[in-house]
Amino acid sequence: MKFYPYKRLNRPITLRVTSVSLKLSDGTRDPLDTSAYSTPQRTVALGVGQHEDWVSARIGLSATLPPGATDPDAPWGDLKVLAVLTEGATNVRNSVELRQDAPDSKEWSGEIEVLRDDHVGRASLAVHAVATVGDVRGRAITETDGDWTVDVIAEEPLGGLRLDVKQASFSRSAREWLRPYADAPWVIDASGRLPLIMINTDIEEFSDLLGGEGGGIENKVHELLISQMSTDVWTAVFHSAVGDLEVEPDGSPVFPTDWRGEVLREMLPDVVPGFRVEEALRQVHHRRTGDAGWVELQTRVHYAAVRRAGASKALANVLRALQQMNREDSA
């Protein structure tokens, strides 16, 4: 634990990535979709665009300061919020000042540039709030509690949603709640500390296929199964996250502080595109609790889940493998 000889905030800054685009060598800019960054993993993967000739990346940021940061009677002044990108391998440090979205708002936003020639792998991105405290300028009053990783090579923000995965015979399991699902290959329980996915070992050779222990076409089918399972998981956890939201006295929904909040921040840009996540959450909550609009939103929820599961890529890989097999059989 660190001790400071001045007043500080006792809660961290929440940092989110809101957009990513690449500037190419011909001067054009390629906006990457939301698959380029993962809020649960705090990772940006700049290789998603599959460009070898990109010159720089522009990353949109949104930071939420904890309560008390902008209070009129706060024991500091000249508050500034800085995003800082560092990489130890190249000894690069780049910082940019974020802008307050509105007077007295806890929301700050901006963009930071990542120069390709300055990085060889993975850089760390953090946000710091600094202010004048007791006539001393540049005091750090709070910061993010965990850095984001900006990977200039990776083609996906690795890691995905944190899950608890277990295998069991559904028909003979000591977990009685599994028995009614004896003919299902898997089920998902999103009510606990982490989402739980149960794999049914009653289905012959299913566990081996999920383990990816085969070769050739079996590996591609393994990828397709994992993407289908992941689609189900993302759909289930989204519905779990929006199903039990706390609400402010004015009716505004509050982001959960556990994995449910991470899931919502990850998926909402695709579920309700074109809005900040706070407004997107209000719209989703209004549709779910109101008289209309919730059923129509399910297509967007499924689309967001499919994208995060990588279903299109997995399907394309299977189709290519089948085409290759057909060509070999006909040769």
GROMACS .gro file of C-alpha atoms in nm:
model
  331
    1MET     CA    1   0.000   0.000   0.000
    2LYS     CA    2   0.128   0.345  -0.089
    3PHE     CA    3   0.090   0.646   0.137
    4TYR     CA    4   0.070   1.002   0.009
    5PRO     CA    5   0.131   1.323   0.207
    6TYR     CA    6  -0.176   1.487   0.051
    7LYS     CA    7  -0.542   1.423  -0.023
    8ARG     CA    8  -0.626   1.172  -0.296
    9LEU     CA    9  -0.930   0.991  -0.431
   10ASN     CA   10  -0.968   0.638  -0.297
   11ARG     CA   11  -1.129   0.492  -0.610
   12PRO     CA   12  -0.970   0.437  -0.952
   13ILE     CA   13  -1.045   0.578  -1.297
   14THR     CA   14  -1.243   0.357  -1.536
   15LEU     CA   15  -1.088   0.354  -1.884
   16ARG     CA   16  -1.261   0.237  -2.201
   17VAL     CA   17  -1.150   0.222  -2.562
   18THR     CA   18  -1.425   0.357  -2.789
   19SER     CA   19  -1.269   0.341  -3.138
   20VAL     CA   20  -0.956   0.237  -3.328
   21SER     CA   21  -0.840   0.338  -3.675
   22LEU     CA   22  -0.520   0.284  -3.872
   23LYS     CA   23  -0.346   0.540  -4.092
   24LEU     CA   24  -0.197   0.362  -4.394
   25SER     CA   25   0.115   0.452  -4.591
   26ASP     CA   26  -0.094   0.602  -4.873
   27GLY     CA   27  -0.251   0.850  -4.630
   28THR     CA   28  -0.590   0.679  -4.609
   29ARG     CA   29  -0.743   0.575  -4.277
   30ASP     CA   30  -0.904   0.238  -4.204
   31PRO     CA   31  -1.152   0.242  -3.912
   32LEU     CA   32  -1.136  -0.096  -3.735
   33ASP     CA   33  -1.449  -0.252  -3.594
   34THR     CA   34  -1.510  -0.337  -3.229
   35SER     CA   35  -1.342  -0.677  -3.265
   36ALA     CA   36  -1.012  -0.486  -3.246
   37TYR     CA   37  -1.052  -0.423  -2.872
   38SER     CA   38  -1.183  -0.609  -2.571
   39THR     CA   39  -1.299  -0.434  -2.254
   40PRO     CA   40  -1.290  -0.747  -2.033
   41GLN     CA   41  -0.932  -0.817  -2.144
   42ARG     CA   42  -0.832  -0.447  -2.157
   43THR     CA   43  -0.658  -0.520  -2.486
   44VAL     CA   44  -0.632  -0.352  -2.827
   45ALA     CA   45  -0.514  -0.572  -3.116
   46LEU     CA   46  -0.394  -0.355  -3.404
   47GLY     CA   47  -0.328  -0.656  -3.626
   48VAL     CA   48  -0.703  -0.702  -3.676
   49GLY     CA   49  -0.687  -0.479  -3.985
   50GLN     CA   50  -0.426  -0.713  -4.141
   51HIS     CA   51  -0.232  -0.420  -4.286
   52GLU     CA   52   0.144  -0.450  -4.316
   53ASP     CA   53   0.187  -0.086  -4.418
   54TRP     CA   54   0.010   0.104  -4.142
   55VAL     CA   55   0.192   0.411  -4.014
   56SER     CA   56   0.001   0.501  -3.699
   57ALA     CA   57  -0.308   0.406  -3.502
   58ARG     CA   58  -0.558   0.644  -3.345
   59ILE     CA   59  -0.729   0.506  -3.035
   60GLY     CA   60  -1.042   0.677  -2.900
   61LEU     CA   61  -1.061   0.683  -2.521
   62SER     CA   62  -1.329   0.749  -2.260
   63ALA     CA   63  -1.238   0.781  -1.891
   64THR     CA   64  -1.475   0.804  -1.596
   65LEU     CA   65  -1.339   0.970  -1.283
   66PRO     CA   66  -1.464   0.853  -0.943
   67PRO     CA   67  -1.709   1.062  -0.736
   68GLY     CA   68  -1.558   1.368  -0.578
   69ALA     CA   69  -1.304   1.439  -0.849
   70THR     CA   70  -1.479   1.751  -0.978
   71ASP     CA   71  -1.655   1.867  -0.662
   72PRO     CA   72  -1.637   2.246  -0.613
   73ASP     CA   73  -1.498   2.199  -0.262
   74ALA     CA   74  -1.239   1.936  -0.361
   75PRO     CA   75  -0.897   2.000  -0.200
   76TRP     CA   76  -0.729   2.046  -0.537
   77GLY     CA   77  -0.748   2.262  -0.846
   78ASP     CA   78  -0.630   2.275  -1.206
   79LEU     CA   79  -0.745   1.916  -1.260
   80LYS     CA   80  -0.608   1.743  -1.570
   81VAL     CA   81  -0.663   1.390  -1.700
   82LEU     CA   82  -0.376   1.235  -1.898
   83ALA     CA   83  -0.364   0.916  -2.105
   84VAL     CA   84  -0.013   0.769  -2.103
   85LEU     CA   85   0.120   0.505  -2.343
   86THR     CA   86   0.450   0.335  -2.257
   87GLU     CA   87   0.657   0.047  -2.391
   88GLY     CA   88   0.959  -0.078  -2.202
   89ALA     CA   89   1.117  -0.255  -2.499
   90THR     CA   90   1.158   0.070  -2.692
   91ASN     CA   91   1.159   0.310  -2.395
   92VAL     CA   92   0.873   0.507  -2.554
   93ARG     CA   93   0.641   0.725  -2.346
   94ASN     CA   94   0.362   0.923  -2.506
   95SER     CA   95   0.093   1.122  -2.324
   96VAL     CA   96  -0.213   1.319  -2.427
   97GLU     CA   97  -0.454   1.532  -2.227
   98LEU     CA   98  -0.817   1.421  -2.233
   99ARG     CA   99  -1.106   1.668  -2.251
  100GLN     CA  100  -1.391   1.697  -2.004
  101ASP     CA  101  -1.715   1.612  -2.184
  102ALA     CA  102  -1.917   1.881  -2.006
  103PRO     CA  103  -1.870   2.119  -1.711
  104ASP     CA  104  -1.864   1.926  -1.382
  105SER     CA  105  -1.887   1.595  -1.574
  106LYS     CA  106  -1.695   1.290  -1.450
  107GLU     CA  107  -1.654   1.179  -1.814
  108TRP     CA  108  -1.337   1.270  -2.007
  109SER     CA  109  -1.253   1.166  -2.362
  110GLY     CA  110  -0.991   1.204  -2.632
  111GLU     CA  111  -0.758   1.016  -2.866
  112ILE     CA  112  -0.402   0.893  -2.849
  113GLU     CA  113  -0.175   0.820  -3.146
  114VAL     CA  114   0.035   0.504  -3.163
  115LEU     CA  115   0.328   0.539  -3.406
  116ARG     CA  116   0.414   0.202  -3.562
  117ASP     CA  117   0.790   0.269  -3.577
  118ASP     CA  118   0.797   0.338  -3.202
  119HIS     CA  119   0.673  -0.006  -3.098
  120VAL     CA  120   0.782  -0.367  -3.141
  121GLY     CA  121   0.509  -0.554  -2.954
  122ARG     CA  122   0.293  -0.466  -2.657
  123ALA     CA  123   0.257  -0.123  -2.498
  124SER     CA  124   0.075  -0.028  -2.178
  125LEU     CA  125  -0.199   0.235  -2.168
  126ALA     CA  126  -0.308   0.402  -1.844
  127VAL     CA  127  -0.490   0.720  -1.738
  128HIS     CA  128  -0.383   0.951  -1.455
  129ALA     CA  129  -0.567   1.242  -1.294
  130VAL     CA  130  -0.327   1.513  -1.175
  131ALA     CA  131  -0.399   1.839  -0.999
  132THR     CA  132  -0.254   2.117  -0.787
  133VAL     CA  133  -0.276   2.010  -0.423
  134GLY     CA  134  -0.149   2.240  -0.149
  135ASP     CA  135   0.017   2.471  -0.401
  136VAL     CA  136   0.211   2.176  -0.547
  137ARG     CA  137   0.140   2.118  -0.916
  138GLY     CA  138   0.124   1.780  -1.083
  139ARG     CA  139   0.008   1.575  -0.787
  140ALA     CA  140  -0.145   1.239  -0.888
  141ILE     CA  141  -0.486   1.214  -0.720
  142THR     CA  142  -0.601   0.886  -0.883
  143GLU     CA  143  -0.533   0.660  -1.180
  144THR     CA  144  -0.657   0.345  -1.351
  145ASP     CA  145  -0.615   0.034  -1.135
  146GLY     CA  146  -0.501  -0.178  -1.431
  147ASP     CA  147  -0.336  -0.091  -1.761
  148TRP     CA  148  -0.476  -0.163  -2.104
  149THR     CA  149  -0.246  -0.346  -2.345
  150VAL     CA  150  -0.197  -0.216  -2.700
  151ASP     CA  151  -0.057  -0.497  -2.916
  152VAL     CA  152   0.072  -0.375  -3.253
  153ILE     CA  153   0.094  -0.729  -3.396
  154ALA     CA  154  -0.191  -0.942  -3.257
  155GLU     CA  155  -0.490  -1.012  -3.481
  156GLU     CA  156  -0.734  -1.044  -3.193
  157PRO     CA  157  -0.755  -0.916  -2.834
  158LEU     CA  158  -0.660  -1.251  -2.684
  159GLY     CA  159  -0.824  -1.397  -2.379
  160GLY     CA  160  -1.190  -1.333  -2.440
  161LEU     CA  161  -1.453  -1.349  -2.169
  162ARG     CA  162  -1.337  -1.509  -1.843
  163LEU     CA  163  -1.532  -1.829  -1.787
  164ASP     CA  164  -1.554  -2.119  -1.546
  165VAL     CA  165  -1.565  -2.432  -1.765
  166LYS     CA  166  -1.650  -2.774  -1.621
  167GLN     CA  167  -1.737  -3.115  -1.764
  168ALA     CA  168  -1.995  -3.355  -1.623
  169SER     CA  169  -2.237  -3.631  -1.712
  170PHE     CA  170  -2.564  -3.439  -1.721
  171SER     CA  171  -2.775  -3.753  -1.671
  172ARG     CA  172  -2.578  -3.870  -1.365
  173SER     CA  173  -2.443  -3.542  -1.225
  174ALA     CA  174  -2.465  -3.460  -0.856
  175ARG     CA  175  -2.582  -3.119  -0.979
  176GLU     CA  176  -2.950  -3.206  -1.002
  177TRP     CA  177  -3.028  -2.895  -1.206
  178LEU     CA  178  -2.831  -3.047  -1.498
  179ARG     CA  179  -3.043  -3.360  -1.532
  180PRO     CA  180  -3.331  -3.202  -1.728
  181TYR     CA  181  -3.071  -3.101  -1.991
  182ALA     CA  182  -2.934  -3.452  -2.050
  183ASP     CA  183  -2.968  -3.422  -2.429
  184ALA     CA  184  -2.795  -3.080  -2.451
  185PRO     CA  185  -2.423  -3.064  -2.547
  186TRP     CA  186  -2.368  -2.771  -2.312
  187VAL     CA  187  -2.555  -2.533  -2.084
  188ILE     CA  188  -2.463  -2.193  -1.944
  189ASP     CA  189  -2.522  -2.058  -1.594
  190ALA     CA  190  -2.465  -1.682  -1.580
  191SER     CA  191  -2.583  -1.628  -1.223
  192GLY     CA  192  -2.254  -1.672  -1.037
  193ARG     CA  193  -1.927  -1.489  -0.970
  194LEU     CA  194  -1.812  -1.595  -1.318
  195PRO     CA  195  -2.020  -1.733  -1.605
  196LEU     CA  196  -2.021  -2.113  -1.586
  197ILE     CA  197  -2.035  -2.335  -1.894
  198MET     CA  198  -2.102  -2.704  -1.836
  199ILE     CA  199  -1.993  -2.954  -2.102
  200ASN     CA  200  -2.201  -3.274  -2.129
  201THR     CA  201  -1.973  -3.580  -2.130
  202ASP     CA  202  -2.269  -3.807  -2.209
  203ILE     CA  203  -2.231  -3.714  -2.576
  204GLU     CA  204  -1.976  -3.960  -2.713
  205GLU     CA  205  -1.642  -3.811  -2.830
  206PHE     CA  206  -1.778  -3.458  -2.790
  207SER     CA  207  -1.522  -3.365  -2.524
  208ASP     CA  208  -1.236  -3.492  -2.744
  209LEU     CA  209  -1.359  -3.282  -3.034
  210LEU     CA  210  -1.384  -2.974  -2.815
  211GLY     CA  211  -1.031  -3.042  -2.698
  212GLY     CA  212  -0.904  -3.002  -3.052
  213GLU     CA  213  -0.698  -3.321  -3.031
  214GLY     CA  214  -0.760  -3.427  -3.389
  215GLY     CA  215  -0.616  -3.287  -3.709
  216GLY     CA  216  -0.726  -3.159  -4.049
  217ILE     CA  217  -1.097  -3.101  -4.080
  218GLU     CA  218  -1.152  -3.197  -3.714
  219ASN     CA  219  -0.956  -2.890  -3.606
  220LYS     CA  220  -1.182  -2.669  -3.818
  221VAL     CA  221  -1.495  -2.832  -3.677
  222HIS     CA  222  -1.347  -2.775  -3.331
  223GLU     CA  223  -1.314  -2.403  -3.410
  224LEU     CA  224  -1.671  -2.390  -3.538
  225LEU     CA  225  -1.805  -2.560  -3.223
  226ILE     CA  226  -1.611  -2.324  -2.999
  227SER     CA  227  -1.748  -2.023  -3.188
  228GLN     CA  228  -2.104  -2.156  -3.157
  229MET     CA  229  -2.054  -2.215  -2.786
  230SER     CA  230  -1.903  -1.869  -2.747
  231THR     CA  231  -2.201  -1.714  -2.928
  232ASP     CA  232  -2.434  -1.882  -2.679
  233VAL     CA  233  -2.218  -1.763  -2.389
  234TRP     CA  234  -2.205  -1.399  -2.504
  235THR     CA  235  -2.582  -1.400  -2.559
  236ALA     CA  236  -2.651  -1.552  -2.217
  237VAL     CA  237  -2.419  -1.321  -2.025
  238PHE     CA  238  -2.562  -1.012  -2.197
  239HIS     CA  239  -2.915  -1.105  -2.094
  240SER     CA  240  -2.795  -1.184  -1.743
  241ALA     CA  241  -2.621  -0.847  -1.724
  242VAL     CA  242  -2.924  -0.642  -1.830
  243GLY     CA  243  -3.172  -0.855  -1.637
  244ASP     CA  244  -3.092  -0.728  -1.289
  245LEU     CA  245  -2.965  -0.370  -1.319
  246GLU     CA  246  -2.962  -0.131  -1.027
  247VAL     CA  247  -3.150   0.190  -1.102
  248GLU     CA  248  -3.089   0.545  -0.981
  249PRO     CA  249  -3.378   0.742  -0.823
  250ASP     CA  250  -3.431   0.916  -1.159
  251GLY     CA  251  -3.472   0.579  -1.332
  252SER     CA  252  -3.126   0.570  -1.494
  253PRO     CA  253  -2.965   0.221  -1.495
  254VAL     CA  254  -2.626   0.175  -1.328
  255PHE     CA  255  -2.342  -0.031  -1.478
  256PRO     CA  256  -2.267  -0.338  -1.263
  257THR     CA  257  -1.919  -0.341  -1.111
  258ASP     CA  258  -1.838  -0.708  -1.182
  259TRP     CA  259  -1.806  -0.904  -1.508
  260ARG     CA  260  -2.159  -0.802  -1.601
  261GLY     CA  261  -2.048  -0.441  -1.637
  262GLU     CA  262  -1.754  -0.551  -1.852
  263VAL     CA  263  -1.986  -0.752  -2.076
  264LEU     CA  264  -2.220  -0.456  -2.123
  265ARG     CA  265  -1.940  -0.215  -2.210
  266GLU     CA  266  -1.806  -0.472  -2.456
  267MET     CA  267  -2.133  -0.548  -2.637
  268LEU     CA  268  -2.339  -0.228  -2.620
  269PRO     CA  269  -2.152  -0.053  -2.907
  270ASP     CA  270  -2.283  -0.325  -3.140
  271VAL     CA  271  -2.624  -0.364  -2.976
  272VAL     CA  272  -2.703   0.009  -2.989
  273PRO     CA  273  -2.448   0.156  -3.232
  274GLY     CA  274  -2.373   0.525  -3.254
  275PHE     CA  275  -2.422   0.607  -2.884
  276ARG     CA  276  -2.198   0.634  -2.581
  277VAL     CA  277  -2.229   0.326  -2.364
  278GLU     CA  278  -2.417   0.512  -2.090
  279GLU     CA  279  -2.689   0.622  -2.332
  280ALA     CA  280  -2.689   0.279  -2.498
  281LEU     CA  281  -2.752   0.116  -2.160
  282ARG     CA  282  -3.043   0.355  -2.094
  283GLN     CA  283  -3.197   0.264  -2.430
  284VAL     CA  284  -3.159  -0.110  -2.371
  285HIS     CA  285  -3.304  -0.081  -2.019
  286HIS     CA  286  -3.597   0.124  -2.147
  287ARG     CA  287  -3.674  -0.130  -2.419
  288ARG     CA  288  -3.648  -0.426  -2.182
  289THR     CA  289  -3.873  -0.272  -1.916
  290GLY     CA  290  -4.101  -0.078  -2.150
  291ASP     CA  291  -4.385  -0.174  -2.379
  292ALA     CA  292  -4.197  -0.214  -2.708
  293GLY     CA  293  -3.861  -0.254  -2.875
  294TRP     CA  294  -3.709  -0.541  -2.674
  295VAL     CA  295  -3.792  -0.819  -2.920
  296GLU     CA  296  -3.662  -0.616  -3.214
  297LEU     CA  297  -3.334  -0.564  -3.029
  298GLN     CA  298  -3.260  -0.937  -3.013
  299THR     CA  299  -3.116  -0.938  -3.365
  300ARG     CA  300  -2.858  -0.680  -3.257
  301VAL     CA  301  -2.778  -0.880  -2.942
  302HIS     CA  302  -2.720  -1.193  -3.149
  303TYR     CA  303  -2.508  -0.997  -3.397
  304ALA     CA  304  -2.290  -0.862  -3.115
  305ALA     CA  305  -2.247  -1.214  -2.974
  306VAL     CA  306  -2.157  -1.360  -3.315
  307ARG     CA  307  -1.890  -1.097  -3.372
  308ARG     CA  308  -1.725  -1.156  -3.037
  309ALA     CA  309  -1.734  -1.532  -3.088
  310GLY     CA  310  -1.554  -1.509  -3.423
  311ALA     CA  311  -1.824  -1.720  -3.587
  312SER     CA  312  -1.770  -1.582  -3.940
  313LYS     CA  313  -1.398  -1.663  -3.931
  314ALA     CA  314  -1.460  -2.013  -3.796
  315LEU     CA  315  -1.723  -2.084  -4.063
  316ALA     CA  316  -1.496  -1.955  -4.339
  317ASN     CA  317  -1.216  -2.185  -4.218
  318VAL     CA  318  -1.446  -2.489  -4.228
  319LEU     CA  319  -1.568  -2.402  -4.577
  320ARG     CA  320  -1.212  -2.362  -4.705
  321ALA     CA  321  -1.114  -2.697  -4.553
  322LEU     CA  322  -1.413  -2.869  -4.716
  323GLN     CA  323  -1.332  -2.712  -5.053
  324GLN     CA  324  -0.974  -2.834  -5.021
  325MET     CA  325  -1.095  -3.186  -4.940
  326ASN     CA  326  -1.327  -3.183  -5.243
  327ARG     CA  327  -1.043  -3.074  -5.472
  328GLU     CA  328  -0.818  -3.349  -5.337
  329ASP     CA  329  -1.091  -3.612  -5.380
  330SER     CA  330  -1.156  -3.506  -5.739
  331ALA     CA  331  -0.786  -3.492  -5.834
   0.00000   0.00000   0.00000
